[in-house]
Coordinates of C-alpha atoms in Angstrom, one line a residue:
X1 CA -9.4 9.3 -14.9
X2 CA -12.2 8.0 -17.1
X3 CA -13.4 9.3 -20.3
X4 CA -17.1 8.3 -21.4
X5 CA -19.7 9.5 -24.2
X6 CA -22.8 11.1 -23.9
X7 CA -25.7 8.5 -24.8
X8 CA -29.1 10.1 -26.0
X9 CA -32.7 8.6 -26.3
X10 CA -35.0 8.6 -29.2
X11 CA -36.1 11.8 -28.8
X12 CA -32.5 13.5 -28.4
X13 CA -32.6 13.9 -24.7
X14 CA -30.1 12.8 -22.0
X15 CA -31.9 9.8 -20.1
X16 CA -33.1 10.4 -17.0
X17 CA -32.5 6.9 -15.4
X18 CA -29.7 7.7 -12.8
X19 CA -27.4 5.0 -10.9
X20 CA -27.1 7.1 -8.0
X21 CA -27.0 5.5 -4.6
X22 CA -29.7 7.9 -3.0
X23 CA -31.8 7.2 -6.0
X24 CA -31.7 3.2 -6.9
X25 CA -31.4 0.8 -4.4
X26 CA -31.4 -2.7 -5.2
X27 CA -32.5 -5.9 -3.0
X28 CA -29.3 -7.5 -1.0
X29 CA -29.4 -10.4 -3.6
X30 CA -29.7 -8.4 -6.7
X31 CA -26.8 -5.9 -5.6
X32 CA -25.2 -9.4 -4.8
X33 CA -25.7 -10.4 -8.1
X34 CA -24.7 -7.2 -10.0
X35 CA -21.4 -7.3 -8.3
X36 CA -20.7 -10.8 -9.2
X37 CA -21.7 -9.5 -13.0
X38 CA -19.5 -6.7 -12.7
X39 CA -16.5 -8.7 -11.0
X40 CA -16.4 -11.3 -14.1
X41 CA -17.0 -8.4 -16.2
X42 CA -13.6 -7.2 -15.3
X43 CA -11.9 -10.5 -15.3
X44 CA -13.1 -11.0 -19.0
X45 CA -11.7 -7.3 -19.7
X46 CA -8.0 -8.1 -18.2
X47 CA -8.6 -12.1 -20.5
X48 CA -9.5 -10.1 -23.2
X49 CA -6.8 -7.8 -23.2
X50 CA -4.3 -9.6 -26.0
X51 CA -7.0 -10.2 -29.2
X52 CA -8.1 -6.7 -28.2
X53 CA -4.8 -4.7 -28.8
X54 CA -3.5 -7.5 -31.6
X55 CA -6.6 -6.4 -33.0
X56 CA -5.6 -2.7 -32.9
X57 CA -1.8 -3.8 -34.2
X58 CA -3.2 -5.7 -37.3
X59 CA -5.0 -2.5 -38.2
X60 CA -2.0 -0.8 -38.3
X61 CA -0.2 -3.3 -40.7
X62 CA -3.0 -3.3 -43.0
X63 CA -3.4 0.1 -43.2
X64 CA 0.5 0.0 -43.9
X65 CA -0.3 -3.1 -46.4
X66 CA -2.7 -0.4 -48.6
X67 CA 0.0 2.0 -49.2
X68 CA 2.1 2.2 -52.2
X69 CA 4.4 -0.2 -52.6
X70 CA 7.1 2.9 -53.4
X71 CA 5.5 4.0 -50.4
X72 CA 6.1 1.3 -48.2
X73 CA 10.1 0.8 -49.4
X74 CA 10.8 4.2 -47.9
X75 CA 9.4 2.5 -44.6
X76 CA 11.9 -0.5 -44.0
X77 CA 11.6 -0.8 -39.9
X78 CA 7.9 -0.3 -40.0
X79 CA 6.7 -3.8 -39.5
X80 CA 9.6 -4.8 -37.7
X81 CA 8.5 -2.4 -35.1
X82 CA 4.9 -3.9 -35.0
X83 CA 6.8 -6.9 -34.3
X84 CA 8.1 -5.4 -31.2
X85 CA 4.9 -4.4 -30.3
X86 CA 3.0 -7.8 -31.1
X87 CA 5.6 -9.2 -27.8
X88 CA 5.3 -6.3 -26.1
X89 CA 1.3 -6.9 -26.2
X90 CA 1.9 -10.5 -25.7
X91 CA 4.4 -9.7 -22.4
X92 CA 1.4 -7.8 -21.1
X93 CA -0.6 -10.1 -21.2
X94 CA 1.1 -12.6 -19.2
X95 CA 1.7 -9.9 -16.4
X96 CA -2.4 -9.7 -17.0
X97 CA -3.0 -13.2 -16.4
X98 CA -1.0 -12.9 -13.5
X99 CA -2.5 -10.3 -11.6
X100 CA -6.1 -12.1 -11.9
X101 CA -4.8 -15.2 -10.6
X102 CA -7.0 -16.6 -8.0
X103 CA -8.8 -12.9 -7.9
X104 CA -12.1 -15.0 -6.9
X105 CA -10.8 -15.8 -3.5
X106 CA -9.3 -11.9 -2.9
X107 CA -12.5 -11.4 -0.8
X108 CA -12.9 -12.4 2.7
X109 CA -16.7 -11.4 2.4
X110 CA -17.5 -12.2 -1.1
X111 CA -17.7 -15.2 -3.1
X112 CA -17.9 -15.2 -6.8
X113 CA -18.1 -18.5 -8.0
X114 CA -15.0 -20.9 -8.8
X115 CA -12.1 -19.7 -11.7
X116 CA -12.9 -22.0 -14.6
X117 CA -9.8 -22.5 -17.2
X118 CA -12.0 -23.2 -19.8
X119 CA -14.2 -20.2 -19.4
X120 CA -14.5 -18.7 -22.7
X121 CA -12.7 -15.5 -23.8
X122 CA -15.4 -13.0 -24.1
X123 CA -15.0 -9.8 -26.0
X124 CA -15.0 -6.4 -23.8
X125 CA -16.3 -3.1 -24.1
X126 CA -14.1 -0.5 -25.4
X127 CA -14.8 1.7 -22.1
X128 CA -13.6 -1.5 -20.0
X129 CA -10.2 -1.8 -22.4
X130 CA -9.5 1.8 -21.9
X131 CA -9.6 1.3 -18.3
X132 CA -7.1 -1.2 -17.7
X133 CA -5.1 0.2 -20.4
X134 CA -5.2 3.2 -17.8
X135 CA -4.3 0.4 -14.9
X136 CA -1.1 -0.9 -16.8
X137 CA 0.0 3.1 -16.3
X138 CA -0.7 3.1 -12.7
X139 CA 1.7 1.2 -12.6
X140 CA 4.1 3.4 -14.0
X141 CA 2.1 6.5 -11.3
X142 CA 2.5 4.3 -8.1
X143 CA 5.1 1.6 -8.4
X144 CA 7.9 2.2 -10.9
X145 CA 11.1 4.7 -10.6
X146 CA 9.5 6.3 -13.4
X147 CA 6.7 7.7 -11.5
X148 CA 8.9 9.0 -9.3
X149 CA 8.8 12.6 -10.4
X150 CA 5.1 12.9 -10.7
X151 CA 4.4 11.4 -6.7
X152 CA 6.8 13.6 -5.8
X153 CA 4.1 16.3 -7.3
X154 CA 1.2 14.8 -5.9
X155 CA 1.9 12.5 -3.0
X156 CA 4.7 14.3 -1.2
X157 CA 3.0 17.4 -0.4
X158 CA -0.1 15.2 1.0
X159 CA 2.5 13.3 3.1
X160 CA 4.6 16.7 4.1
X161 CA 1.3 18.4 5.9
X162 CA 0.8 14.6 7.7
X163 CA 4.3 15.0 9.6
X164 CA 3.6 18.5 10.0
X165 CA 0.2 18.0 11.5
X166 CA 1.1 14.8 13.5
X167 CA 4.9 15.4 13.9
X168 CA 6.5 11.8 14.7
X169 CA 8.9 13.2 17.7
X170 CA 5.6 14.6 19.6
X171 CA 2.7 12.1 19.2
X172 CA 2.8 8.0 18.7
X173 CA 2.3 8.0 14.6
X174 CA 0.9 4.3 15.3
X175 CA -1.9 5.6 17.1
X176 CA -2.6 8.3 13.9
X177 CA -5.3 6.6 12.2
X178 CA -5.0 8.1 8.3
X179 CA -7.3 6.7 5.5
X180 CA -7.0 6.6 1.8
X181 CA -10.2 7.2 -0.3
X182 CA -9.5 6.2 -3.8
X183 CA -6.0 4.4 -3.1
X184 CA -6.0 3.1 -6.5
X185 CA -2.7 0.8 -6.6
X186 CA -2.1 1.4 -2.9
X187 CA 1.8 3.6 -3.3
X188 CA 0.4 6.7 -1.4
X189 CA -1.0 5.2 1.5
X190 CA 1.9 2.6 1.9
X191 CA 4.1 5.5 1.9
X192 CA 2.0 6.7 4.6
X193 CA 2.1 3.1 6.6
X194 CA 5.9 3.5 6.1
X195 CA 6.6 6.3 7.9
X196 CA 4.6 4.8 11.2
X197 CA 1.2 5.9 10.8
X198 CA -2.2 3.3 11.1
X199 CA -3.1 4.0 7.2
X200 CA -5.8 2.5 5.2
X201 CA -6.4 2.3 2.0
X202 CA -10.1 2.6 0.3
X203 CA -10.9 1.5 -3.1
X204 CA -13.7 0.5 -5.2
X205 CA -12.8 -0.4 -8.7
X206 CA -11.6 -4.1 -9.5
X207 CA -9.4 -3.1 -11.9
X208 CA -7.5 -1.1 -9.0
X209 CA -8.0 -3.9 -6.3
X210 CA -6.8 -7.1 -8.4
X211 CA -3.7 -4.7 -9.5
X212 CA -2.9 -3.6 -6.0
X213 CA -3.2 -6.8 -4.4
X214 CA -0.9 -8.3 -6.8
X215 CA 2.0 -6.2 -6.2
X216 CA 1.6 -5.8 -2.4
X217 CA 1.2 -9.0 -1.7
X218 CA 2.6 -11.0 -4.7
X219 CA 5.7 -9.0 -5.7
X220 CA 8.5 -9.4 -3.0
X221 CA 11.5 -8.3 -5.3
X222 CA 12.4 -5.0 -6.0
X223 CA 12.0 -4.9 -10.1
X224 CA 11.5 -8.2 -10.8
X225 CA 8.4 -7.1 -13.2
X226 CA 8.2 -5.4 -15.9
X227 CA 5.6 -4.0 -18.5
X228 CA 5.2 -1.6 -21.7
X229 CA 2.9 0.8 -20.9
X230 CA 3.0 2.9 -24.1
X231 CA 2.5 0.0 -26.2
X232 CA -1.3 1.5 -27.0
X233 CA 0.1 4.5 -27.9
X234 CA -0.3 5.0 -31.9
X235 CA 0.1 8.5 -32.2
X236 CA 2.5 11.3 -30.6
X237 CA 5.4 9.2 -30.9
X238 CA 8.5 10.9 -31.5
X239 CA 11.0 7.4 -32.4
X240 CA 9.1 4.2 -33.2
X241 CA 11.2 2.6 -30.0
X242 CA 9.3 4.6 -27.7
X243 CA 6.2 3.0 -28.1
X244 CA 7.7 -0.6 -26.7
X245 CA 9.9 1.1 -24.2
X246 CA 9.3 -1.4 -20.8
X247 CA 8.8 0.0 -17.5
X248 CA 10.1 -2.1 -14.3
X249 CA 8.4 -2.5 -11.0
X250 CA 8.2 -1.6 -8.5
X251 CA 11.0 0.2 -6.8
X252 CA 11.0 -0.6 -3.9
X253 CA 10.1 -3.9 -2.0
X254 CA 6.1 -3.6 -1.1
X255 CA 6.8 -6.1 1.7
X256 CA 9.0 -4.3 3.7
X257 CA 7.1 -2.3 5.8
X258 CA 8.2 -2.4 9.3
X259 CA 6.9 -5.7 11.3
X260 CA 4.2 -3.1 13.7
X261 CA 2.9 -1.3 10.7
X262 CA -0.6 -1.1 10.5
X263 CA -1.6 -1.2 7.0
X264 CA -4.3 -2.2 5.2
X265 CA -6.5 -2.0 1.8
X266 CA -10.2 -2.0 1.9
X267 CA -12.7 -2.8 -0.6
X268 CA -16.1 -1.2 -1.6
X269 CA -17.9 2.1 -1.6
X270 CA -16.1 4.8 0.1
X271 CA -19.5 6.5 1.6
X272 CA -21.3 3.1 2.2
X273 CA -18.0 1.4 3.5
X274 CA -17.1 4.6 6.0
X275 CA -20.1 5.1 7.9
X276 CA -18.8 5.2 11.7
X277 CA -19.0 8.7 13.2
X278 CA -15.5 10.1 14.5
X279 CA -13.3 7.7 13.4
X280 CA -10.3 8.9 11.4
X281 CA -7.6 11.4 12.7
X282 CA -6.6 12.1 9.2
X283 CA -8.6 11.8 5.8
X284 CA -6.3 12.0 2.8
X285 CA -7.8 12.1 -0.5
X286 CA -5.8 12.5 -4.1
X287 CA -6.8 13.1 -7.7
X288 CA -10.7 11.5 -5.9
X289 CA -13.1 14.2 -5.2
X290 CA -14.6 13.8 -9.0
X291 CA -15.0 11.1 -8.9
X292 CA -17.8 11.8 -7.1
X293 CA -21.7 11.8 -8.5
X294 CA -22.5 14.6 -5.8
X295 CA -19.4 15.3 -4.1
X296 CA -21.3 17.1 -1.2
X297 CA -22.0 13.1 -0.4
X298 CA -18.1 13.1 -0.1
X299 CA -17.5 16.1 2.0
X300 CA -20.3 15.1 4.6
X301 CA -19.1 11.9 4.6
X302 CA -15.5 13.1 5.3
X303 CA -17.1 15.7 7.7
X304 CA -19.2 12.7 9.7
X305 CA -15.9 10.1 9.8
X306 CA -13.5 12.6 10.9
X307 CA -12.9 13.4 14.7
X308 CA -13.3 16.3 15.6
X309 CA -9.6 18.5 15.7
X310 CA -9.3 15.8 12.6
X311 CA -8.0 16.9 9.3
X312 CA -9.0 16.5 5.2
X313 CA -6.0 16.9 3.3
X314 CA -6.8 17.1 -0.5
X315 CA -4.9 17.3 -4.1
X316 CA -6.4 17.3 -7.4
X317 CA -8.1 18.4 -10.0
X318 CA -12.0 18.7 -10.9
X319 CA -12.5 16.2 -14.0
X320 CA -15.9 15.3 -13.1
X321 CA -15.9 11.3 -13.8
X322 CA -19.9 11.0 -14.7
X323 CA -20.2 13.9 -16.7
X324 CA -21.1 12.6 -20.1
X325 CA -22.1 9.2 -19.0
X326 CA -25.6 8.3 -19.6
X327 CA -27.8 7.2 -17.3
X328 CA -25.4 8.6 -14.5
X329 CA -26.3 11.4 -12.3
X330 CA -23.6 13.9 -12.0
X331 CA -22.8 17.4 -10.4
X332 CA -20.5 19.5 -11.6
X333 CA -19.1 22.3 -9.0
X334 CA -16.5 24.6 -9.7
X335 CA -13.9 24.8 -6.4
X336 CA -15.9 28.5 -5.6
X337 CA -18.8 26.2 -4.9
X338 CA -17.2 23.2 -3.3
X339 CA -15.3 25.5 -0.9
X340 CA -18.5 27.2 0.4
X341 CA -20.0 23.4 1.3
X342 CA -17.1 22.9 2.7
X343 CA -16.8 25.5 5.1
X344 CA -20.5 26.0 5.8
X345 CA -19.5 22.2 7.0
X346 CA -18.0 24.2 9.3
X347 CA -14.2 23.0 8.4
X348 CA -11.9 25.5 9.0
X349 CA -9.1 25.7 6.3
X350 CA -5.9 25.8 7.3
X351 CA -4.1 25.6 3.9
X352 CA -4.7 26.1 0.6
X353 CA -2.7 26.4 -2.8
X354 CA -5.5 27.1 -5.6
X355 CA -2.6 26.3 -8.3
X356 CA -0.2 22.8 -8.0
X357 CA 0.7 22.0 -11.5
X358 CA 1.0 18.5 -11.6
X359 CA 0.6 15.6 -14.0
X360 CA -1.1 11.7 -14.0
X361 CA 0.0 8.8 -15.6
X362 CA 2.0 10.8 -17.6
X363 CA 4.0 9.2 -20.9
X364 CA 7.3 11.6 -20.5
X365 CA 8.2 10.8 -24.1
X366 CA 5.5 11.9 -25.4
X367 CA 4.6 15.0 -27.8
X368 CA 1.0 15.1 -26.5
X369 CA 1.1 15.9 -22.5
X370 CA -1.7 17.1 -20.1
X371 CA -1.5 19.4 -17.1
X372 CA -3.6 19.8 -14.1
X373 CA -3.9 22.8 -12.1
X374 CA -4.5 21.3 -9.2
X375 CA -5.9 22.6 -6.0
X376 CA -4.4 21.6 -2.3
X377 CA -5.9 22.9 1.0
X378 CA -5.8 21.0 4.6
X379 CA -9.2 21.4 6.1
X380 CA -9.8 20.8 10.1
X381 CA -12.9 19.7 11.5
X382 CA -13.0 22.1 14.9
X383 CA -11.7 20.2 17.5
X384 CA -14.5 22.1 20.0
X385 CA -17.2 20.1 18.5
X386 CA -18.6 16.9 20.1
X387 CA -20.7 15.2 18.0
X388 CA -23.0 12.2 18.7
X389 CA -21.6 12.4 22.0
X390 CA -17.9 11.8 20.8
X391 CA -14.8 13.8 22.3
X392 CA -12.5 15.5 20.4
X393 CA -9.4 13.4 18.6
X394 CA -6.3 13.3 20.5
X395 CA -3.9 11.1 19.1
X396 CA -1.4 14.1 18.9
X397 CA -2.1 17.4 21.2
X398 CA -1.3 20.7 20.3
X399 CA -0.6 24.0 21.8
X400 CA -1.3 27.8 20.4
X401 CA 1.4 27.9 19.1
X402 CA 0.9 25.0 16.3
X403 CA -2.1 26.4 15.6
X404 CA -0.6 29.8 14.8
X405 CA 2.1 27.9 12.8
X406 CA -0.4 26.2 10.6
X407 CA -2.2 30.0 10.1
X408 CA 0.9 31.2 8.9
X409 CA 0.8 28.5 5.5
X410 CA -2.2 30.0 4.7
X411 CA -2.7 31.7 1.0

């Protein structure tokens, strides 16, 4: 979840210059060439990473250095704790350095110039820091024993409806094609591939990408890495050890998916990427819709790649990404209003749970917590309906009386 402030022009008013894909559409070289900007922009963020926080923990100990001197006596462990967190820091870093390893040749369709050793460190934007700050606890969320709890929350009940709608003894889960908008570090839609299913994952942000393709490709040994998440954490500490507490990962082997399983991560836009009519069995989307700049762009693209008897299973919450960014257009629908689109879609719902308390990337130690109300509803696109000439999906065929079953779960 990102956080941005609201930028205003001379006069006081919010600019009116929106990236919005329906509104600006660069030439093929100049999208070509803001992508290439935006990929190194990321690279310098995760380079950056160490002078940026060491920057942040020297505050701290000069803010410390000002106090009192019978002040800073009742204080013994204080700078031995910034210590701590100066290795912590520098432990992250290496993992850091790690993950964007030979990034530049992540990309079968994409080239973005050769890694240069020498390349000078450049200094990042604080919106960029906070967002691989917010990577290093994805970790935590997708791949640690720590997350556990909170994918139990959010994943399990996505993957529960899955082998209720496409139960494994009556249908060939291999020929169940499920895809992942928004996969972030990939755990939700391997789970998915683990159970049998053809799952891919979608995602768009670098951060995300060069994260998840380190672990499922690079990492091979259950907890053999391991990093402090809460190290950025100043405040809303309850013991000082808390803030350097390490986090393994991940917990289970991402390379041991079964030899068949069909599983893969995609890069890029969800609605430019996803653009084939009648596609998807199964479209499975967590903690994504708002991140949306008109999520009615996200619903008739789910509507369109679906086949028809398909299903949209959803979980999360409505914090509207582009709300207070400037020169971003954004939409902000309550669920009333994105329920109507959805069924004057003419999605039936099947399911849905208008309260799932759930949490995200959440820091268990805490004393400053947040809680979504989450809503969860399956949504079918009517199997009766042909279009562009397609038939209905029929990876797994049902009778009445599964129909009526899935009636009866609904609130």
């Amino acid at each position: 979840m990102a956080e941005a402030t609201e930028e205003l022009n001379a006069d006081g008013e919010q600019e009116e210059t929106y990236f919005y894909r329906k509104r600006v559409k660069c030439a093929p070289e100049e999208e070509e060439r803001l992508e290439r900007q935006h990929f190194w922009k990321v690279i310098d963020a995760f380079r950056y990473y160490r002078v940026h926080i060491h920057e942040r923990v020297n505050r701290a100990e000069r803010h410390f250095q000002l106090l009192p001197e019978h002040h800073r006596m009742l204080l013994p462990h204080f700078l031995s704790n910034l210590a701590k967190v100066r290795v912590s820091v520098d432990h992250n870093h290496e993992v850091l350095q790690a993950i964007v390893l030979n990034c530049v040749h992540m990309f079968e369709n994409m080239e973005y110039g050769e890694e240069d050793d020498l390349r000078k460190v450049r200094p990042s934007s604080t919106f960029d820091m906070d967002k691989l700050k917010s990577t290093i606890k994805q970790f935590v969320r997708d791949w640690s024993e720590v997350g556990k709890p909170e994918r139990d929350t959010c994943y399990q009940p996505l993957i529960d409806q899955i082998l209720k709608i496409f139960p494994r003894d009556k249908c060939d889960p291999s020929k169940v094609n499920v895809l992942v908008p928004g996969a972030g570090l990939g755990r939700l839609a391997w789970e998915i591939a683990s159970l049998g299913y053809s799952c891919q994952g979608n995602e768009w942000s670098f951060f995300m990408l060069f994260s998840s393709n380190f672990v499922l490709n690079r990492c091979d040994e259950v907890n053999s890495m391991t990093l402090y998440p809460w190290v950025h954490q100043f405040s809303n500490n309850k013991r000082s050890a808390d803030q350097a507490r390490p986090v393994t990962f991940p917990d289970v082997n991402p390379q041991s998916l079964p030899p068949n399983s069909d599983f893969s991560m995609v890069a890029g836009d969800f609605q430019e990427v996803y653009t084939e009519p009648n596609s998807w069995d199964c479209v499975t989307t967590c903690f994504f819709i708002d991140t949306a700049h008109n999520v009615i762009d996200y619903i008739e693209t789910i509507w369109n790649i679906l086949k028809p008897g398909g299903v949209w299973i959803n979980l999360g919450p409505l914090l509207y990404h582009f709300e207070n960014m400037a020169n971003e257009l954004s939409v902000e629908l309550s669920y009333e209003d994105i329920k109507a689109v959805i069924l004057k879609y003419g999605f039936q719902m099947e399911v849905e749970r208008e309260s799932v308390p759930t949490t995200y990337t959440e820091n268990e130690r805490s004393m400053l917590k947040y809680l979504y109300d989450c809503v969860f509803f399956v949504a079918r696109k009517p199997a009766h309906l042909f279009s562009n000439g397609f038939p209905a999906a029929d990876a797994c065929q049902f009778g009445e009386s599964q129909q009526n079953e899935n009636d009866e779960d609904m609130t």
